[in-house]
Short mmCIF file of C-alpha atoms in Angstrom, two decimals:
data_model
loop_
_atom_site.label_atom_id
_atom_site.label_comp_id
_atom_site.label_asym_id
_atom_site.label_seq_id
_atom_site.Cartn_x
_atom_site.Cartn_y
_atom_site.Cartn_z
CA UNK A 512 104.17 59.81 85.25
CA UNK A 513 101.39 61.25 83.11
CA UNK A 514 103.64 63.04 80.43
CA UNK A 515 101.03 65.56 79.09
CA UNK A 516 100.02 66.52 82.72
CA UNK A 517 103.67 67.14 83.69
CA UNK A 518 104.27 69.03 80.47
CA UNK A 519 101.41 71.31 81.23
CA UNK A 520 102.74 72.10 84.64
CA UNK A 521 106.27 72.79 83.26
CA UNK A 522 105.02 75.05 80.56
CA UNK A 523 102.86 76.92 83.05
CA UNK A 524 105.85 77.38 85.43
CA UNK A 525 108.21 78.36 82.71
CA UNK A 526 106.19 81.37 81.31
CA UNK A 527 108.86 83.14 83.20
CA UNK A 528 112.44 81.90 83.83
CA UNK A 529 112.59 79.24 86.56
CA UNK A 530 115.45 77.47 88.26
CA UNK A 531 115.73 73.70 88.35
CA UNK A 532 115.08 73.82 92.14
CA UNK A 533 111.90 75.72 91.69
CA UNK A 534 110.55 73.48 88.92
CA UNK A 535 111.44 70.32 91.00
CA UNK A 536 109.79 71.61 94.11
CA UNK A 537 106.53 72.27 92.09
CA UNK A 538 106.21 68.91 90.32
CA UNK A 539 104.37 67.11 93.22
CA UNK A 540 107.15 64.49 93.99
CA UNK A 541 108.58 63.77 90.54
CA UNK A 542 112.17 62.31 91.14
CA UNK A 543 114.64 65.02 90.30
CA UNK A 544 116.52 62.65 88.01
CA UNK A 545 113.19 62.19 86.10
CA UNK A 546 112.57 65.86 86.20
CA UNK A 547 115.95 66.81 84.55
CA UNK A 548 115.34 64.10 81.82
CA UNK A 549 111.91 65.53 81.23
CA UNK A 550 113.22 69.09 80.90
CA UNK A 551 115.96 67.98 78.54
CA UNK A 552 113.37 66.01 76.48
CA UNK A 553 111.20 69.34 76.14
CA UNK A 554 114.31 71.20 75.26
CA UNK A 555 115.06 68.57 72.48
CA UNK A 556 111.55 69.28 71.22
CA UNK A 557 112.34 72.85 70.93
CA UNK A 558 109.59 73.68 73.50
CA UNK A 559 111.78 75.12 76.33
CA UNK A 560 115.30 76.38 76.52
CA UNK A 561 118.00 76.62 79.20
CA UNK A 562 119.74 79.95 79.68
CA UNK A 563 121.98 80.91 82.48
CA UNK A 564 120.66 78.32 84.89
CA UNK A 565 117.00 79.23 84.12
CA UNK A 566 114.41 77.17 82.13
CA UNK A 567 111.81 79.20 80.13
CA UNK A 568 109.41 78.30 77.25
CA UNK A 569 110.98 78.98 73.87
CA UNK A 570 108.03 80.51 71.94
CA UNK A 571 108.15 83.68 74.23
CA UNK A 572 111.45 85.46 73.78
CA UNK A 573 112.32 86.60 77.20
CA UNK A 574 115.50 87.72 78.98
CA UNK A 575 116.33 86.16 82.34
CA UNK A 576 116.61 89.83 83.58
CA UNK A 577 113.14 90.70 84.56
CA UNK A 578 111.59 94.10 83.70
CA UNK A 579 109.37 95.81 86.20
CA UNK A 580 106.78 96.17 83.51
CA UNK A 581 106.35 92.44 82.73
CA UNK A 582 103.21 91.53 84.63
CA UNK A 583 104.14 88.06 85.87
CA UNK A 584 107.49 89.20 87.15
CA UNK A 585 105.85 91.96 89.02
CA UNK A 586 103.29 89.75 90.47
CA UNK A 587 106.00 87.21 91.56
CA UNK A 588 107.96 89.97 93.27
CA UNK A 589 104.92 91.25 95.08
CA UNK A 590 104.51 87.90 96.73
CA UNK A 591 107.75 88.99 98.72
CA UNK A 592 107.85 92.82 98.35
CA UNK A 593 104.59 94.33 99.20
CA UNK A 594 103.26 96.85 96.52
CA UNK A 595 106.40 96.79 94.51
CA UNK A 596 104.82 98.65 91.51
CA UNK A 597 103.45 101.86 93.02
CA UNK A 598 106.63 102.82 95.03
CA UNK A 599 109.65 104.47 93.38
CA UNK A 600 113.24 103.19 93.78
CA UNK A 601 114.37 103.99 97.25
CA UNK A 602 116.99 106.75 97.55
CA UNK A 603 119.76 106.35 100.17
CA UNK A 604 119.02 109.79 101.74
CA UNK A 605 115.41 108.51 102.59
CA UNK A 606 116.73 105.74 104.98
CA UNK A 607 113.94 103.62 103.44
CA UNK A 608 113.80 99.82 103.79
CA UNK A 609 110.58 98.20 102.91
CA UNK A 610 108.88 95.35 104.78
CA UNK A 611 108.47 92.08 103.07
CA UNK A 612 105.01 90.83 102.27
CA UNK A 613 105.52 88.21 105.14
CA UNK A 614 106.17 91.09 107.61
CA UNK A 615 103.27 93.21 106.40
CA UNK A 616 100.88 90.20 106.78
CA UNK A 617 102.33 89.53 110.17
CA UNK A 618 101.81 93.18 111.24
CA UNK A 619 98.22 93.38 110.15
CA UNK A 620 97.39 90.07 111.91
CA UNK A 621 99.02 91.60 115.05
CA UNK A 622 96.99 94.83 114.57
CA UNK A 623 93.91 92.93 114.53
CA UNK A 624 94.76 91.01 117.63
CA UNK A 625 95.62 94.23 119.48
CA UNK A 626 92.36 95.92 118.84
CA UNK A 627 88.60 95.57 118.59
CA UNK A 628 86.74 96.11 115.43
CA UNK A 629 85.64 99.52 116.62
CA UNK A 630 89.10 100.76 117.59
CA UNK A 631 90.98 103.34 115.53
CA UNK A 632 94.42 102.47 114.12
CA UNK A 633 97.03 105.00 112.99
CA UNK A 634 100.08 104.13 110.70
CA UNK A 635 102.85 106.71 110.80
CA UNK A 636 104.60 106.66 107.32
CA UNK A 637 103.98 102.91 106.52
CA UNK A 638 102.23 103.11 103.06
CA UNK A 639 102.61 99.37 102.24
CA UNK A 640 101.04 98.43 105.55
CA UNK A 641 98.19 100.81 104.87
CA UNK A 642 97.76 99.18 101.52
CA UNK A 643 97.85 95.73 103.13
CA UNK A 644 95.13 96.83 105.64
CA UNK A 645 92.93 97.94 102.61
CA UNK A 646 93.51 94.62 100.84
CA UNK A 647 92.58 92.58 103.99
CA UNK A 648 89.68 94.88 104.42
CA UNK A 649 90.14 95.03 108.24
CA UNK A 650 87.13 96.41 110.06
CA UNK A 651 88.86 99.20 111.89
CA UNK A 652 89.02 102.95 111.12
CA UNK A 653 92.55 103.34 109.69
CA UNK A 654 94.53 106.52 109.25
CA UNK A 655 97.83 106.96 107.47
CA UNK A 656 100.21 109.86 107.78
CA UNK A 657 102.28 110.20 104.72
CA UNK A 658 103.94 113.20 103.10
CA UNK A 659 105.34 111.57 99.83
CA UNK A 660 102.90 112.91 97.09
CA UNK A 661 103.42 110.17 94.52
CA UNK A 662 102.84 107.46 97.19
CA UNK A 663 99.66 109.30 98.41
CA UNK A 664 98.39 109.59 94.82
CA UNK A 665 98.79 105.82 94.35
CA UNK A 666 97.14 104.99 97.66
CA UNK A 667 94.17 107.18 97.02
CA UNK A 668 93.16 104.97 94.07
CA UNK A 669 92.94 102.06 96.68
CA UNK A 670 90.68 103.92 99.07
CA UNK A 671 87.98 104.93 96.71
CA UNK A 672 84.61 103.93 98.30
CA UNK A 673 86.50 102.65 101.40
CA UNK A 674 85.49 105.24 103.92
CA UNK A 675 87.09 103.52 106.91
CA UNK A 676 90.58 104.22 105.42
CA UNK A 677 91.86 107.91 105.54
CA UNK A 678 95.15 109.44 104.37
CA UNK A 679 96.49 112.53 105.97
CA UNK A 680 99.14 114.12 103.57
CA UNK A 681 101.22 115.75 106.27
CA UNK A 682 104.79 115.77 107.67
CA UNK A 683 105.06 113.53 110.80
CA UNK A 684 107.58 116.05 112.25
CA UNK A 685 105.23 118.98 112.08
CA UNK A 686 101.67 117.68 112.13
CA UNK A 687 99.60 118.72 115.29
CA UNK A 688 98.08 115.80 117.25
CA UNK A 689 94.64 117.45 117.23
CA UNK A 690 94.54 116.84 113.47
CA UNK A 691 94.82 113.12 113.93
CA UNK A 692 92.17 112.29 116.55
CA UNK A 693 92.31 109.74 119.39
CA UNK A 694 93.65 106.30 118.40
CA UNK A 695 93.69 102.84 120.06
CA UNK A 696 96.83 101.52 118.22
CA UNK A 697 99.77 103.31 116.47
CA UNK A 698 102.09 101.19 114.32
CA UNK A 699 105.35 102.76 112.97
CA UNK A 700 108.81 102.01 111.49
CA UNK A 701 110.82 105.08 111.76
CA UNK A 702 114.42 105.43 110.44
CA UNK A 703 116.64 103.80 113.07
CA UNK A 704 118.21 106.97 114.62
CA UNK A 705 117.46 108.88 117.74
CA UNK A 706 115.95 112.15 116.35
CA UNK A 707 113.51 110.15 114.22
CA UNK A 708 112.69 107.77 117.03
CA UNK A 709 111.83 110.59 119.43
CA UNK A 710 109.69 112.55 116.86
CA UNK A 711 107.71 109.54 115.92
CA UNK A 712 107.31 108.31 119.49
CA UNK A 713 106.16 111.69 120.69
CA UNK A 714 103.41 111.93 118.06
CA UNK A 715 102.34 108.38 118.80
CA UNK A 716 101.94 108.94 122.64
CA UNK A 717 100.03 112.19 121.92
CA UNK A 718 97.67 110.41 119.56
CA UNK A 719 96.72 107.27 121.61
CA UNK A 720 94.49 107.02 124.59
CA UNK A 721 95.33 105.70 127.96
CA UNK A 722 95.42 101.93 127.65
CA UNK A 723 96.27 102.09 124.05
CA UNK A 724 99.14 100.50 122.21
CA UNK A 725 102.21 101.73 120.27
CA UNK A 726 103.93 99.11 118.09
CA UNK A 727 107.28 99.92 116.55
CA UNK A 728 110.27 98.43 114.77
CA UNK A 729 113.72 99.23 116.28
CA UNK A 730 117.21 98.14 115.24
CA UNK A 731 118.60 94.83 116.75
CA UNK A 732 121.46 94.86 119.15
CA UNK A 733 124.21 94.41 116.70
CA UNK A 734 123.12 97.10 114.35
CA UNK A 735 126.02 99.59 115.30
CA UNK A 736 128.39 100.08 118.15
CA UNK A 737 126.32 102.66 120.00
CA UNK A 738 122.98 100.90 119.76
CA UNK A 739 122.95 99.55 123.33
CA UNK A 740 123.20 103.13 124.75
CA UNK A 741 120.73 104.42 122.11
CA UNK A 742 118.01 101.81 123.08
CA UNK A 743 118.38 102.63 126.81
CA UNK A 744 118.08 106.38 126.03
CA UNK A 745 114.96 105.58 123.81
CA UNK A 746 113.23 103.45 126.45
CA UNK A 747 113.84 106.08 129.03
CA UNK A 748 112.42 108.77 126.77
CA UNK A 749 109.21 106.52 126.29
CA UNK A 750 108.74 106.62 130.16
CA UNK A 751 108.66 110.27 130.05
CA UNK A 752 105.80 110.02 127.48
CA UNK A 753 103.85 107.67 129.72
CA UNK A 754 104.64 104.57 127.80
CA UNK A 755 105.68 101.29 129.29
CA UNK A 756 107.28 98.29 127.40
CA UNK A 757 105.00 95.27 127.22
CA UNK A 758 106.84 93.02 124.99
CA UNK A 759 110.01 92.93 122.90
CA UNK A 760 110.45 90.34 120.21
CA UNK A 761 113.80 90.22 118.57
CA UNK A 762 114.32 89.78 114.81
CA UNK A 763 110.64 89.70 114.16
CA UNK A 764 110.31 92.07 111.06
CA UNK A 765 111.93 91.22 107.75
CA UNK A 766 113.02 93.82 105.25
CA UNK A 767 113.76 93.63 101.55
CA UNK A 768 117.24 94.94 100.54
CA UNK A 769 116.88 98.15 98.54
CA UNK A 770 118.77 98.80 95.37
CA UNK A 771 121.14 101.34 96.92
CA UNK A 772 122.26 98.76 99.65
CA UNK A 773 122.65 96.08 96.78
CA UNK A 774 125.14 98.36 95.10
CA UNK A 775 126.92 99.39 98.27
CA UNK A 776 127.44 95.69 99.19
CA UNK A 777 128.88 94.96 95.59
CA UNK A 778 131.22 97.90 95.88
CA UNK A 779 132.47 96.61 99.23
CA UNK A 780 132.92 93.05 97.75
CA UNK A 781 130.05 91.43 99.68
CA UNK A 782 128.05 89.38 97.17
CA UNK A 783 127.01 86.21 98.95
CA UNK A 784 124.06 87.54 100.89
CA UNK A 785 120.29 87.11 101.00
CA UNK A 786 117.83 89.82 100.13
CA UNK A 787 116.10 89.59 103.50
CA UNK A 788 119.05 89.35 105.81
CA UNK A 789 117.96 92.63 107.68
CA UNK A 790 115.64 92.09 110.61
CA UNK A 791 113.99 94.47 113.03
CA UNK A 792 113.04 94.06 116.73
CA UNK A 793 109.39 94.46 117.29
CA UNK A 794 108.44 96.29 120.45
CA UNK A 795 104.98 96.97 122.04
CA UNK A 796 104.28 99.82 124.48
CA UNK A 797 101.28 100.55 126.55
CA UNK A 798 100.17 104.04 127.39
CA UNK A 799 99.69 104.18 131.18
CA UNK A 800 99.41 107.95 131.77
CA UNK A 801 99.21 111.28 130.08
CA UNK A 802 102.27 113.53 130.43
CA UNK A 803 103.13 117.10 129.47
CA UNK A 804 106.35 116.17 127.75
CA UNK A 805 107.07 118.92 125.01
CA UNK A 806 107.69 118.01 121.50
CA UNK A 807 111.35 117.44 120.82
CA UNK A 808 113.20 120.03 118.86
CA UNK A 809 113.46 119.17 115.33
CA UNK A 810 117.18 118.31 115.04
CA UNK A 811 116.96 116.43 111.75
CA UNK A 812 119.12 117.39 108.86
CA UNK A 813 116.99 119.74 106.73
CA UNK A 814 119.43 120.09 103.76
CA UNK A 815 117.85 121.29 100.62
CA UNK A 816 118.10 118.45 98.08
CA UNK A 817 116.45 118.66 94.61
CA UNK A 818 115.55 115.48 92.79
CA UNK A 819 116.06 114.67 89.13
CA UNK A 820 114.37 111.55 87.88
CA UNK A 821 115.60 110.10 84.47
CA UNK A 822 113.88 106.82 83.43
CA UNK A 823 113.53 105.71 86.95
CA UNK A 824 117.05 106.61 87.95
CA UNK A 825 116.81 109.14 90.81
CA UNK A 826 119.49 111.73 91.56
CA UNK A 827 119.56 114.28 94.39
CA UNK A 828 121.40 117.48 94.08
CA UNK A 829 122.04 119.60 97.10
CA UNK A 830 121.29 123.31 96.76
CA UNK A 831 124.29 124.57 98.75
CA UNK A 832 125.47 128.09 98.49
CA UNK A 833 128.84 127.09 99.44
CA UNK A 834 129.12 125.10 96.25
CA UNK A 835 128.71 128.07 94.02
CA UNK A 836 131.84 128.78 92.02
CA UNK A 837 131.54 131.53 89.31
CA UNK A 838 135.35 131.61 88.64
CA UNK A 839 135.63 128.25 86.91
CA UNK A 840 133.67 126.13 84.45
CA UNK A 841 131.32 123.52 85.97
CA UNK A 842 133.15 120.28 86.95
CA UNK A 843 131.96 117.09 88.51
CA UNK A 844 134.44 115.01 90.55
CA UNK A 845 134.57 111.53 92.06
CA UNK A 846 134.70 111.18 95.77
CA UNK A 847 135.33 107.39 96.13
CA UNK A 848 136.98 104.91 93.85
CA UNK A 849 134.34 103.40 91.51
CA UNK A 850 131.87 106.18 92.57
CA UNK A 851 129.61 103.88 94.48
CA UNK A 852 129.91 104.54 98.33
CA UNK A 853 130.59 101.02 99.65
CA UNK A 854 128.46 101.57 102.87
CA UNK A 855 125.03 102.72 103.81
CA UNK A 856 126.21 103.82 107.32
CA UNK A 857 125.25 107.40 108.29
CA UNK A 858 128.63 107.46 110.21
CA UNK A 859 130.79 107.50 107.10
CA UNK A 860 132.44 110.87 106.73
CA UNK A 861 132.51 110.73 102.96
CA UNK A 862 128.85 111.38 102.85
CA UNK A 863 129.34 114.88 104.01
CA UNK A 864 131.32 115.72 100.77
CA UNK A 865 128.62 114.57 98.39
CA UNK A 866 126.33 117.12 96.78
CA UNK A 867 125.18 114.83 94.00
CA UNK A 868 123.79 111.34 95.21
CA UNK A 869 122.15 108.70 92.98
CA UNK A 870 119.65 106.01 93.94
CA UNK A 871 122.43 103.52 93.14
CA UNK A 872 124.38 104.97 96.02
CA UNK A 873 126.92 106.87 93.83
CA UNK A 874 128.24 110.08 95.25
CA UNK A 875 129.96 113.06 93.50
CA UNK A 876 130.96 116.70 94.18
CA UNK A 877 130.40 119.55 91.88
CA UNK A 878 131.70 123.11 92.31
CA UNK A 879 128.31 124.63 91.47
CA UNK A 880 125.11 122.68 92.22
CA UNK A 881 122.93 125.71 91.16
CA UNK A 882 124.58 125.78 87.64
CA UNK A 883 124.32 122.07 87.36
CA UNK A 884 120.55 122.22 87.98
CA UNK A 885 120.10 125.22 85.68
CA UNK A 886 121.89 123.45 82.82
CA UNK A 887 119.66 120.39 83.38
CA UNK A 888 116.50 122.51 83.44
CA UNK A 889 117.67 124.45 80.31
CA UNK A 890 118.20 121.13 78.39
CA UNK A 891 114.79 119.99 79.34
CA UNK A 892 113.30 123.16 78.06
CA UNK A 893 115.30 123.23 74.77
CA UNK A 894 117.24 126.31 75.93
CA UNK A 895 120.85 124.89 75.76
CA UNK A 896 122.11 127.99 74.00
CA UNK A 897 122.05 129.76 77.35
CA UNK A 898 125.20 127.83 78.54
CA UNK A 899 128.59 127.01 77.04
CA UNK A 900 128.84 123.75 74.93
CA UNK A 901 131.53 122.31 77.21
CA UNK A 902 129.32 122.71 80.34
CA UNK A 903 126.32 121.32 78.51
CA UNK A 904 128.40 118.27 77.47
CA UNK A 905 129.60 117.86 81.06
CA UNK A 906 126.09 117.65 82.57
CA UNK A 907 124.52 115.72 79.74
CA UNK A 908 127.38 113.25 79.53
CA UNK A 909 127.41 112.72 83.19
CA UNK A 910 123.56 112.03 83.36
CA UNK A 911 123.60 109.82 80.43
CA UNK A 912 126.43 107.71 81.97
CA UNK A 913 124.66 107.39 85.31
CA UNK A 914 121.34 106.58 83.70
CA UNK A 915 122.90 103.81 81.52
CA UNK A 916 124.86 102.38 84.45
CA UNK A 917 122.06 102.30 86.99
CA UNK A 918 119.37 101.01 84.62
CA UNK A 919 121.48 98.03 83.95
CA UNK A 920 122.45 97.57 87.61
CA UNK A 921 118.80 97.83 88.62
CA UNK A 922 118.01 94.93 86.28
CA UNK A 923 120.84 92.99 87.78
CA UNK A 924 119.32 93.66 91.12
CA UNK A 925 115.90 92.39 90.06
CA UNK A 926 117.54 89.47 88.45
CA UNK A 927 119.38 88.68 91.75
CA UNK A 928 116.13 89.17 93.82
CA UNK A 929 114.19 86.88 91.64
CA UNK A 930 116.80 84.11 91.81
CA UNK A 931 117.39 84.35 95.55
CA UNK A 932 113.64 84.48 96.36
CA UNK A 933 113.15 81.48 94.14
CA UNK A 934 115.96 79.64 95.92
CA UNK A 935 114.36 80.56 99.31
CA UNK A 936 110.99 78.89 98.28
CA UNK A 937 112.83 75.59 97.66
CA UNK A 938 114.25 75.47 101.29
#
């Protein structure tokens, strides 16, 4: 063993906290018993330190909880979670699960295989896949339809001087197909519910030429009790659109667990689980004929939620006229014990009661959402005198409590992701 060579590798690895398994796996065959002796010798020399099962160099004060703004941590996470930095923390009301980098690379490879270099490709609401296509510099003309303004702003910085890549900032549920142009391949990953599936699939069928391909992720067969009937209904609907299944590959697409699901599982007592447990079935359809199937009625829940973002913690407040109560002072009440809804299932009836919902899956009820938002806006504008002190204290205290809790929990989430992903690389 060449002491200085091994030391240089360890110091490079330990610029950020590393587990013993990770270090041992990256020392080119050094016997684990020798590895632990070597680490302990460096610790005795005051070069590295051992904190909470992590080894880290001592001259850089660093917490084992990784911040999103530490460059190395961000780069490490992006090896597993594509474009981790330009996307906001997912909110449970968006039904958003993001593909891992492994899945994104597999999807781009598949897209290249399914098309020729002159074929047009359309992504329906998959910004990280679009970013991957830019990064891989695939030869096709690629269009993304995405309505989220902050995401579009981030992506536009990537497409400068790349004329083959186009972003349509539009709503998938309302955009007219003639705005899109004729495509050879459509790739999409809609929320796993019937209204979303039909809206996405109708637009895809109208956008591709005969002989073209639609690739989609759908929920596996154990996702929920009704999924068997739902999948049969979905495939029957595709036949009406002139689409025929070519292949179905189970459990092909991998998703990163979002923060709200992490919190829901903790509240339910589920802690021994991997970040990438969720998989999607990958289905490829071919368009055989054109049909005159009308666009399905927009049956999606169009509730009016307003967002508040405080230091990265996202709260949605429902503007519901039924919640206006002018007879009493503003009050905010818990709906579930511990406030975190211990499920992400849309079938849970407790969801219906919530008119305040956080990105950490906390749900609350207030008797006047309009007053709640007005008090928040007044505080931001320095006009607190417009409201009673007790109501100001109710809103400000509530928001401070939520922000403090969820910032800490999000760091715990990142810490857990880091550890689990590192464990995965050693297996």
